[in-house]
Short mmCIF file of C-alpha atoms in Angstrom, two decimals:
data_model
loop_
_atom_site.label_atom_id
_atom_site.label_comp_id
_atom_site.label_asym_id
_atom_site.label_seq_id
_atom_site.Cartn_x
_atom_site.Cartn_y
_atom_site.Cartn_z
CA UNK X 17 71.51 142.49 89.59
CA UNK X 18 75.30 141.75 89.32
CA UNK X 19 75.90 144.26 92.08
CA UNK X 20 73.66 142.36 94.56
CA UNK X 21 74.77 138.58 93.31
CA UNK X 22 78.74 140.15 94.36
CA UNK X 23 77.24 141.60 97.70
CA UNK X 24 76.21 138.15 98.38
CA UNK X 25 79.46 136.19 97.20
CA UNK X 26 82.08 135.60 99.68
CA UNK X 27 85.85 137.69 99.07
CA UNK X 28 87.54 134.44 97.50
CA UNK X 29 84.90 133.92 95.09
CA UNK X 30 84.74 137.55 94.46
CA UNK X 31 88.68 137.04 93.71
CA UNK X 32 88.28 134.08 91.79
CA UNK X 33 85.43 135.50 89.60
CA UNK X 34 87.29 138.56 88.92
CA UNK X 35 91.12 136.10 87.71
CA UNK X 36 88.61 134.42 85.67
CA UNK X 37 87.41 137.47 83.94
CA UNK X 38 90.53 138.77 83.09
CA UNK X 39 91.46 135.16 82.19
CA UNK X 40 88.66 135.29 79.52
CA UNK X 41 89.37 138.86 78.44
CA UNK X 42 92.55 137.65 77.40
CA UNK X 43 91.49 134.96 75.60
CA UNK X 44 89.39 137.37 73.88
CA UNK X 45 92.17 139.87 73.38
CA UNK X 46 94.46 136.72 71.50
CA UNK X 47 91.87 135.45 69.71
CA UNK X 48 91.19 138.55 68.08
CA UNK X 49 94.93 139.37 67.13
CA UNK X 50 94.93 135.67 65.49
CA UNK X 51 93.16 134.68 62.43
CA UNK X 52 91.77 131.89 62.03
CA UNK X 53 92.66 130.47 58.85
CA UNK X 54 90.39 127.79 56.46
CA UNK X 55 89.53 126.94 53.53
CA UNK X 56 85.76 128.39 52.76
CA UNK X 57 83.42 126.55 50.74
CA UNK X 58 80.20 128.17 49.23
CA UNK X 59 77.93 125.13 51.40
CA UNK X 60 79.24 127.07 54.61
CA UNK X 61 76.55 129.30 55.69
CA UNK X 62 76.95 132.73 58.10
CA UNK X 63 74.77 133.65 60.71
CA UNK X 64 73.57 132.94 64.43
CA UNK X 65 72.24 129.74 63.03
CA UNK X 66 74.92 127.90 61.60
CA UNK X 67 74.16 125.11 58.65
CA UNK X 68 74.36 121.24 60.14
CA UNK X 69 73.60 119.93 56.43
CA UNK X 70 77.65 118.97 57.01
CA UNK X 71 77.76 115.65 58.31
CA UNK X 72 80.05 115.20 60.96
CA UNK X 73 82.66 112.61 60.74
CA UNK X 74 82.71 110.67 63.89
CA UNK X 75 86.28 109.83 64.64
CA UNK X 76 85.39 106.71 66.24
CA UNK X 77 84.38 105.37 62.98
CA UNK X 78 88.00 105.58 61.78
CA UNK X 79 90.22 102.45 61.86
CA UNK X 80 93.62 101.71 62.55
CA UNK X 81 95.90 99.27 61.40
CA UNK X 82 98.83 97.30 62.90
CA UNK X 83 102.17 99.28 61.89
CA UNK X 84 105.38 96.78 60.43
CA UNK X 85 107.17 95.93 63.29
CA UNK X 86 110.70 96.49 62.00
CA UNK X 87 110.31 100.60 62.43
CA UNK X 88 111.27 101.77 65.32
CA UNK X 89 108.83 102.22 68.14
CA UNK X 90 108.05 106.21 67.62
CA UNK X 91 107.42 105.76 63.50
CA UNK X 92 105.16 102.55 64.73
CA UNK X 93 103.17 104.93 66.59
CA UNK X 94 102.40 107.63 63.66
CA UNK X 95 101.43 104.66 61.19
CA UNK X 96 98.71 103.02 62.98
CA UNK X 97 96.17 105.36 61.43
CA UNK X 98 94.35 103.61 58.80
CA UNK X 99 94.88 105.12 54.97
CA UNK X 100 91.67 107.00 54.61
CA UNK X 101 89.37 106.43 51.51
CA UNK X 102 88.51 109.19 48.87
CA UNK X 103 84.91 109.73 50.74
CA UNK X 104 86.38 109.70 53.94
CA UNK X 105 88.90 112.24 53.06
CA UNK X 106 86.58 114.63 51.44
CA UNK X 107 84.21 114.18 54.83
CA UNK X 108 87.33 114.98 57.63
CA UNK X 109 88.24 118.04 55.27
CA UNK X 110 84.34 119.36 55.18
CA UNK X 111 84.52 119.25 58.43
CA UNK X 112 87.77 120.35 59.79
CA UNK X 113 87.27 123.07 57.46
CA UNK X 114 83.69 124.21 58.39
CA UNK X 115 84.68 123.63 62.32
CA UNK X 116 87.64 126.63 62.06
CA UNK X 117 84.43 128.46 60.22
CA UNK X 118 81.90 128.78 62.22
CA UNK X 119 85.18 128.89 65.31
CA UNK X 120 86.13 132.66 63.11
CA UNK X 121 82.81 133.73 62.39
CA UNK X 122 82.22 133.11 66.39
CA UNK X 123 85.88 135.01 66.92
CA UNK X 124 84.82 138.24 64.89
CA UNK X 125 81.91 138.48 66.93
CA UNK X 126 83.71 138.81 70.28
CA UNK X 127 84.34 141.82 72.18
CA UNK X 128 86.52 142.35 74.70
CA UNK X 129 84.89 145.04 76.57
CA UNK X 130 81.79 142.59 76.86
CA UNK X 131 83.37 139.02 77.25
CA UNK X 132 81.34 135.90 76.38
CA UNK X 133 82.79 133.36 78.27
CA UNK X 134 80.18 130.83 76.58
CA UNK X 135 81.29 132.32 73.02
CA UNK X 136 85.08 131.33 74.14
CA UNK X 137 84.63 128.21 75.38
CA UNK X 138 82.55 127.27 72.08
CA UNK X 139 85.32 128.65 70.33
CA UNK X 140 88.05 126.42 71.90
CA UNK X 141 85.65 123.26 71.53
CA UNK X 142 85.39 123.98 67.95
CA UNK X 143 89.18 124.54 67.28
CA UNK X 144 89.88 121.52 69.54
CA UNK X 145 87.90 119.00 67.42
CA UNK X 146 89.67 120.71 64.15
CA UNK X 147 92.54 119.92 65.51
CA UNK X 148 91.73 116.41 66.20
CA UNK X 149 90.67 116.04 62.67
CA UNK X 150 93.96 117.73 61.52
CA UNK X 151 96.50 115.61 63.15
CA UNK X 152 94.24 112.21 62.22
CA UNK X 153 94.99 113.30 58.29
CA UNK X 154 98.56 113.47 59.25
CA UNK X 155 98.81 110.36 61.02
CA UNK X 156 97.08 108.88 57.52
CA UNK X 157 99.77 110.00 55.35
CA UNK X 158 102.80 109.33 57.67
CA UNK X 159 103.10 106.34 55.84
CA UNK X 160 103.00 108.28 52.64
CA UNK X 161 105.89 110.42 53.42
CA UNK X 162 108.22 108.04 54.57
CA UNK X 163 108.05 106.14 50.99
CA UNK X 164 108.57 109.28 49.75
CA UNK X 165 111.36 110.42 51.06
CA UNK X 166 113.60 107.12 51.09
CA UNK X 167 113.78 108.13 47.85
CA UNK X 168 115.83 110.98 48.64
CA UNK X 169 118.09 109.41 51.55
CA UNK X 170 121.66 110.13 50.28
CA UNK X 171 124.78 110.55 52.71
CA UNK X 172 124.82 113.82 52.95
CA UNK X 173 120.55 113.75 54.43
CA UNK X 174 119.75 110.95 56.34
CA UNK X 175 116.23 109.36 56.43
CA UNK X 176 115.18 110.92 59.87
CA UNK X 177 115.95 114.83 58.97
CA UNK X 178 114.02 114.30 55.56
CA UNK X 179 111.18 113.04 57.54
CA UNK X 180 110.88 115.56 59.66
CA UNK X 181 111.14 118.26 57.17
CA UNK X 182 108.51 116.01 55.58
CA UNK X 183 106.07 116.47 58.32
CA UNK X 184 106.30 120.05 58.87
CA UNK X 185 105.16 120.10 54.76
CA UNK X 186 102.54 117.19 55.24
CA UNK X 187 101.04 119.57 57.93
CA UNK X 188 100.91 122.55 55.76
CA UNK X 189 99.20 120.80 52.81
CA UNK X 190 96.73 119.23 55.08
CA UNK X 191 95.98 123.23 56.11
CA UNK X 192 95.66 124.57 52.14
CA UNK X 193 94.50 121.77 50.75
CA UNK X 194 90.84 122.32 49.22
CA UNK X 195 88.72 119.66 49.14
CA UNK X 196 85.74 120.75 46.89
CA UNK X 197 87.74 120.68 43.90
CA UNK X 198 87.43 116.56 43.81
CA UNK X 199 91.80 115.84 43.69
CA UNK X 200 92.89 113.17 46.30
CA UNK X 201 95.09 114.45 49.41
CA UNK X 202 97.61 111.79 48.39
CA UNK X 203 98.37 113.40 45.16
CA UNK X 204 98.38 117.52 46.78
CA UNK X 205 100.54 115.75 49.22
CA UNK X 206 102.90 114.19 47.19
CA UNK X 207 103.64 116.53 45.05
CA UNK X 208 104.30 118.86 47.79
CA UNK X 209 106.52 116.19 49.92
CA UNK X 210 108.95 115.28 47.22
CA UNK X 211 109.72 118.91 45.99
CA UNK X 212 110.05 119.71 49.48
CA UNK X 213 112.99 116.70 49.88
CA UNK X 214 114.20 117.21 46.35
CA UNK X 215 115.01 121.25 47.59
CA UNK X 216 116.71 119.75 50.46
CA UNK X 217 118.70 117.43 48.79
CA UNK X 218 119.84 119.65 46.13
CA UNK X 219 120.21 122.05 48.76
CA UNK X 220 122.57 119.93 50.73
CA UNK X 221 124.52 118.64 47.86
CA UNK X 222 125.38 122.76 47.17
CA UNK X 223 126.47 123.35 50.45
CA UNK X 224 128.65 120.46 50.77
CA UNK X 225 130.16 121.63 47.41
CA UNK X 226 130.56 125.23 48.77
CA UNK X 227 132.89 123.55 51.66
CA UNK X 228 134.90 121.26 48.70
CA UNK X 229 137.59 124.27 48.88
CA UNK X 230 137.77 125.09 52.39
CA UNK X 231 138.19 120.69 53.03
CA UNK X 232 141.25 120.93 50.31
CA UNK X 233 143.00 123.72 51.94
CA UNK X 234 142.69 121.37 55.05
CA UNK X 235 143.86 118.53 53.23
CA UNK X 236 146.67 116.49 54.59
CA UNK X 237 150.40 118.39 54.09
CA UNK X 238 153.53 116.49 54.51
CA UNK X 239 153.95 116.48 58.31
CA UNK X 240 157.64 116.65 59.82
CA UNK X 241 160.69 118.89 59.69
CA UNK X 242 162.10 120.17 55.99
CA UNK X 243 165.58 119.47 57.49
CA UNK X 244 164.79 115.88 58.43
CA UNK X 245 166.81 113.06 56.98
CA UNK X 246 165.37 111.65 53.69
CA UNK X 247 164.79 108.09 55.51
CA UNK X 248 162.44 109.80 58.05
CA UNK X 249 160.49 111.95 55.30
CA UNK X 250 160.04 108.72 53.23
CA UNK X 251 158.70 107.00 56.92
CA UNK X 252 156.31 109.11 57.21
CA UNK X 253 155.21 109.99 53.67
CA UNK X 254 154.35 106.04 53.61
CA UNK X 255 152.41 106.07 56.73
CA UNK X 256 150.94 109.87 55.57
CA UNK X 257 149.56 108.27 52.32
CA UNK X 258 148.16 104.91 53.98
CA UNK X 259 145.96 107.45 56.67
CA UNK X 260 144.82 109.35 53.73
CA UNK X 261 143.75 106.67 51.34
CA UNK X 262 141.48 105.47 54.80
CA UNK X 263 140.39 109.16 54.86
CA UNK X 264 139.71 109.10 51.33
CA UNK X 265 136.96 106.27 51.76
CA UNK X 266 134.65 108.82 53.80
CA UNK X 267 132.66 111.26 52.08
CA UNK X 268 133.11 114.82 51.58
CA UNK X 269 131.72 116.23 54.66
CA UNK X 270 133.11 113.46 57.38
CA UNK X 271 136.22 114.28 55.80
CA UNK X 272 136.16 117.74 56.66
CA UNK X 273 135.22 117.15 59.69
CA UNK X 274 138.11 114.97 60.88
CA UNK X 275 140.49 117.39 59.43
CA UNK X 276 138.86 119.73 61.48
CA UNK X 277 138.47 118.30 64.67
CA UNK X 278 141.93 116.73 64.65
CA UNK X 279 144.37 119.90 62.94
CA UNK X 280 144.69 117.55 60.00
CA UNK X 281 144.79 120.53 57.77
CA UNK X 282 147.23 123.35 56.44
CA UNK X 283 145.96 125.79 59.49
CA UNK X 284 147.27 123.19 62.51
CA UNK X 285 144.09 124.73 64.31
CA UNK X 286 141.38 122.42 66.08
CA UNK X 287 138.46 123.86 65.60
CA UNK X 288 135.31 123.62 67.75
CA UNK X 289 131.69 121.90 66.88
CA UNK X 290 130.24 125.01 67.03
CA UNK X 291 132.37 126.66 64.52
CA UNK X 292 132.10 123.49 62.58
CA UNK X 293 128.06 123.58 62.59
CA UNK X 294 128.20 127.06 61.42
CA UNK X 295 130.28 126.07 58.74
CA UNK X 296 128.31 123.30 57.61
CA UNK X 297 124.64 125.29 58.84
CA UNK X 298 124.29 122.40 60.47
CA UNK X 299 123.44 121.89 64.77
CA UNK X 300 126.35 121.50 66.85
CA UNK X 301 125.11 117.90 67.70
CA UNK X 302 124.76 117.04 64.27
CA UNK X 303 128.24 117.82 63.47
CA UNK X 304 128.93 115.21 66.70
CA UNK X 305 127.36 112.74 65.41
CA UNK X 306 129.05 112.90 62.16
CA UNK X 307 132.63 113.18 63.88
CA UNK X 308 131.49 109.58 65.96
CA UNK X 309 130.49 108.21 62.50
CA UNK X 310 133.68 109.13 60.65
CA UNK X 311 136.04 107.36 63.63
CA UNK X 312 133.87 104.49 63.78
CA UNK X 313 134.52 104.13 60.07
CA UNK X 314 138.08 104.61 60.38
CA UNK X 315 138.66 102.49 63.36
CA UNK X 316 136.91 99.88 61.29
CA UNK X 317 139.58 100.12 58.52
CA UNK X 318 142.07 100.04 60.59
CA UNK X 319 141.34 96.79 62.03
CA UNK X 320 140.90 95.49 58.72
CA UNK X 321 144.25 96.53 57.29
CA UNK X 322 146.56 93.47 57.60
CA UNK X 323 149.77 93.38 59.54
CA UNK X 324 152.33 93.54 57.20
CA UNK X 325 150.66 97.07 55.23
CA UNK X 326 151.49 98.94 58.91
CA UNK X 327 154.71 96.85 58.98
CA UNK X 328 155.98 98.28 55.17
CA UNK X 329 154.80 101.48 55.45
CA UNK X 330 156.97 102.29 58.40
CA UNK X 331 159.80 100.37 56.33
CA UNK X 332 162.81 102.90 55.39
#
């Protein structure tokens, strides 16, 4: 039968049948190799005929709400989802949960000697809607997290790195977070988000102590030739300790970093960003955004510092 449907098929649908074979072979291949991971629940049922006694939650039925206008555009945007009740919770769970279900017990089934391209496609509708589901629970506790983790905002971890590490845990609860057992998400979710920030935190604060020795072996030395006069040591000791009580008034880390950048320190070497982020296991560009904080602070205090400080310090 397939023999004589191919006789009677053109050689570009004949092509195109046989990519889209091997298309869905590797789907099948991939799909096997990946499991799919959910939380079961004893009202899930195996079998050809899978149980419907789970109400579907229609998304549609979900409402949003008008995010504060002072955030910025982007955090507006992931707070517009409504906060979700306790039934409505339970009900997106159920169903996420039984959608990735019957998606694996599909998945074991397949073979990839004997593709079902209907099985696949089945497959990606079901893992499509879970996914819906999914990021519609994160978008409901976006607003969560972010009270969270202003708790946490210190100067060493701003409020937009806690966040995102925030996320990336808000989407991991939302994926082993089990619904029958009658807790809210808020609470699983809360728990989870400030441990998560209060690692980080204490996390950064060691770091930034691990680099306390390296910034006072940097720290300023008395610039200028031993056999200089006395009157030009004194100059410059005067002007040394006016730039290092303005460097004083940065934290630990900005300090460092100007030292650094600028052969402040006892080594007289300039070192790079990228030595710098590797340093501070930060990003390269997060160490250049902390170098244009640190001169905008400084250039600040200098243009605060009246006249006659400049004028005395450089007084003999």
């Amino acid at each position: 039968m397939t023999a004589a449907i191919l006789v009677r098929m053109n050689p570009s649908s004949v092509v195109e049948l046989g990519q889209n074979m091997e298309a869905a072979r590797h789907r099948t291949l991939e799909l096997l190799r990946t499991e799919i991971d959910f939380i079961p629940n004893s009202n899930f049922r195996h079998g050809d005929e899978f149980s419907e006694s789970i109400v579907e939650t229609s998304m549609e039925e979900l409402g949003s709400v008008k995010a504060p206008a002072e955030l910025p555009a982007h955090l507006r945007r992931m707070c517009e989802a409504e906060l979700l009740t306790h039934e409505q919770e339970a009900a997106l769970f159920r169903e996420m949960n039984y959608l990735k279900f019957r998606a694996n017990s599909l998945r074991s089934r397949l073979d990839p000697d004997n593709v079902d391209v209907e099985a696949l496609a089945t497959i990606d509708e079901l893992l499509s809607r879970a996914q819906a589901i999914r990021d519609h629970i994160i978008q409901a506790n976006t607003r969560l997290a972010m009270s969270i983790v202003k708790k946490f905002v210190t100067p060493q971890q701003c409020f937009d790195d806690l966040l995102s590490d925030s996320l990336l845990t808000l989407m991991q609860a939302v994926e082993k977070f089990d619904y029958d057992r009658g807790f809210r998400f808020s609470t699983y979710a809360y728990r989870s988000i400030a441990r998560n920030a209060y690692r980080a935190v204490t996390k950064a604060r060691a770091e930034e102590a691990k680099f306390v020795r390296d910034a006072e072996e940097w720290a300023f030395e008395q610039e200028g030739d031993r056999t200089s006069s006395t009157t030009t040591e004194r100059v410059w000791s005067n002007l040394r300790e006016l730039t290092a009580s303005m460097l004083d008034k940065l934290d630990r880390r900005e300090r460092f970093i100007i030292r650094s950048r600028y052969a402040l320190g006892a080594h007289r070497k300039v070192r790079t960003f990228q030595a710098l982020a590797e340093k501070l296991g930060v990003s390269k560009e997060r160490v250049r955004q902390l170098e244009q904080r640190a001169v905008s602070k400084l250039r600040t205090m200098a243009a605060e510092l009246e006249m006659d400080e400049l004028f005395s310090a450089s007084m003999v």
